[in-house]
C-alpha positions in Angstrom: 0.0 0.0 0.0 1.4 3.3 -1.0 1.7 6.0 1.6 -0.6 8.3 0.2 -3.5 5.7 0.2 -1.9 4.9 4.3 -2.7 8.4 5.2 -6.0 9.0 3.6 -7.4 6.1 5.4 -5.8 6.7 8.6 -7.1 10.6 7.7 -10.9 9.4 7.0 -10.2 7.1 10.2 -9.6 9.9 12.3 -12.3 12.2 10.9 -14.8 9.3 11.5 -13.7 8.9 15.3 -14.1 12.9 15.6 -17.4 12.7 14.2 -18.2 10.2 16.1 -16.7 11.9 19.6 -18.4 15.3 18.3 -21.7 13.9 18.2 -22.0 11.5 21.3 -20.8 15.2 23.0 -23.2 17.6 21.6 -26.0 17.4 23.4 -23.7 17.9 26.6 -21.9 20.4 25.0 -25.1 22.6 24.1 -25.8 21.8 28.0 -22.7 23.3 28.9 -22.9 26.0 26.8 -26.5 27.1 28.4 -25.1 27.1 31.6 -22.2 29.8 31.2 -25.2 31.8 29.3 -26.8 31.4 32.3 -24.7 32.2 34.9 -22.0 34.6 32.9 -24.2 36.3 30.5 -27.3 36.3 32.6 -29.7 34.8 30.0 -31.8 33.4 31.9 -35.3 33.4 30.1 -35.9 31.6 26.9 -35.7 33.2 23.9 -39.6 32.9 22.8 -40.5 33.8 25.9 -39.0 36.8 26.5 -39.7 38.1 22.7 -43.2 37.2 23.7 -42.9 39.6 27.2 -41.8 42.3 25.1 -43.9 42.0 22.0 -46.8 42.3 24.0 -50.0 43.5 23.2 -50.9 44.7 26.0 -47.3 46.5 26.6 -44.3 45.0 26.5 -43.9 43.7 29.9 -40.4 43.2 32.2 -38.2 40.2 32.3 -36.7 40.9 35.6 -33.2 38.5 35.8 -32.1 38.6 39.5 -28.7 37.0 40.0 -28.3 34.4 43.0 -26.0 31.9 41.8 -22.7 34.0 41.3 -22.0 34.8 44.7 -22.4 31.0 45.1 -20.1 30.8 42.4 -17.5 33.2 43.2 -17.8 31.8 47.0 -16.7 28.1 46.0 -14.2 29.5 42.9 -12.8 32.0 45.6 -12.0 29.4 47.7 -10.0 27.4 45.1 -8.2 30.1 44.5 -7.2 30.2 48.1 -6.0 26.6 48.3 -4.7 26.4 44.6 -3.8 22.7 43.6 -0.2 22.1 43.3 2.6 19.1 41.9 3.5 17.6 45.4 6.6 14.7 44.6 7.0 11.7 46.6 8.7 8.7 46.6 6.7 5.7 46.3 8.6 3.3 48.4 11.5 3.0 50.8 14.6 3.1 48.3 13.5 6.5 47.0 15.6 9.3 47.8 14.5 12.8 49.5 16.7 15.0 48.1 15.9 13.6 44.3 12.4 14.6 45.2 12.9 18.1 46.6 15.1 18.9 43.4 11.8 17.6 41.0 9.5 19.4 43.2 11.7 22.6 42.5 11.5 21.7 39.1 8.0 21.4 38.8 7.3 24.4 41.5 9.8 26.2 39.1 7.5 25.4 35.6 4.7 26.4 37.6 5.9 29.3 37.8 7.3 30.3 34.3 4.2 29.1 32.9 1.7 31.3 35.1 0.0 27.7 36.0 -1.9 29.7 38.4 -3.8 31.2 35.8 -4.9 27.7 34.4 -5.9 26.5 37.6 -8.0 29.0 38.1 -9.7 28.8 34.8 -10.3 25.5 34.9 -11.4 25.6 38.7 -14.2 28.2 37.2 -15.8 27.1 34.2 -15.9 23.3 36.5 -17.8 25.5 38.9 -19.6 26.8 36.1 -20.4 24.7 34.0 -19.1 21.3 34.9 -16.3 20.7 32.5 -13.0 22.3 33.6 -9.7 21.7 32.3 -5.8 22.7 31.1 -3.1 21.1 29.5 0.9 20.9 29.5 2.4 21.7 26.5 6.2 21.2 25.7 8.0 24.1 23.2 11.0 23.6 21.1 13.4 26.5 23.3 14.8 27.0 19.7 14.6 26.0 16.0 18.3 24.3 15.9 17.7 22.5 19.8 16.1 19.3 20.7 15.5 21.1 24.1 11.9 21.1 25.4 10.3 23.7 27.8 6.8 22.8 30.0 
């Protein structure tokens, strides 16, 4: 089989499994999506009832949107921010060495801090309060074009 013909199928492979992924998520996606409207936005009446509030007849009448669940919010994301999660290194058993461990927690505190990890946390600490889907991920960079040497 020619290379060509290998990568189209693993291509249309790939494209099928993201189809696949997309569509078994959308419905929780769309759930998702209504909550941040919700709670960020504040849009809390449906659409074609509210059109209908202010279309009518009679006079367009209020759609009065009084916000109780973001003190909630901020209350429970305030308190993450507080007690931030961290990389904590161990040794798993009896051979392992403490002073290899406090030089990789140095390393990790150390990428933590170059890469404002903080800020990620935090996000991701939100929109889980928010919504219920919160996340970040660790990246490696090239340091330069000519180097094999990776950053976090």
């Amino acid at each position: 089989m020619s290379k060509t013909k290998e990568d189209d199928k693993l291509l249309t492979l790939a494209l099928e499994r993201y189809k696949r992924a997309r569509d078994k998520d959308a419905d929780a996606r769309r759930e998702r999506l209504d909550d941040l409207k919700f709670s960020v936005l504040l849009e809390q009446w449906p659409a074609a009832e509210k059109h209908k509030r202010e279309n009518d007849p009679n006079g367009a009448r209020p759609c009065l949107v009084i916000d109780k669940l973001n003190q909630y919010v901020h209350q429970v994301v305030n308190d993450m921010r507080q007690n931030r999660p961290s990389i904590k290194v161990r040794g798993i058993n009896d051979s392992a060495d403490v002073e290899v461990a406090d030089v990789i927690q140095g390393m990790a505190r150390h990428i933590e801090d170059q890469s404002r990890a903080d800020i990620a946390y935090d996000w991701a600490g939100e929109l889980a309060v928010r919504c219920g889907l919160g996340f970040f991920r660790i990246k490696t960079d090239y340091i330069n074009q000519e180097s094999f040497d990776q950053e976090i």
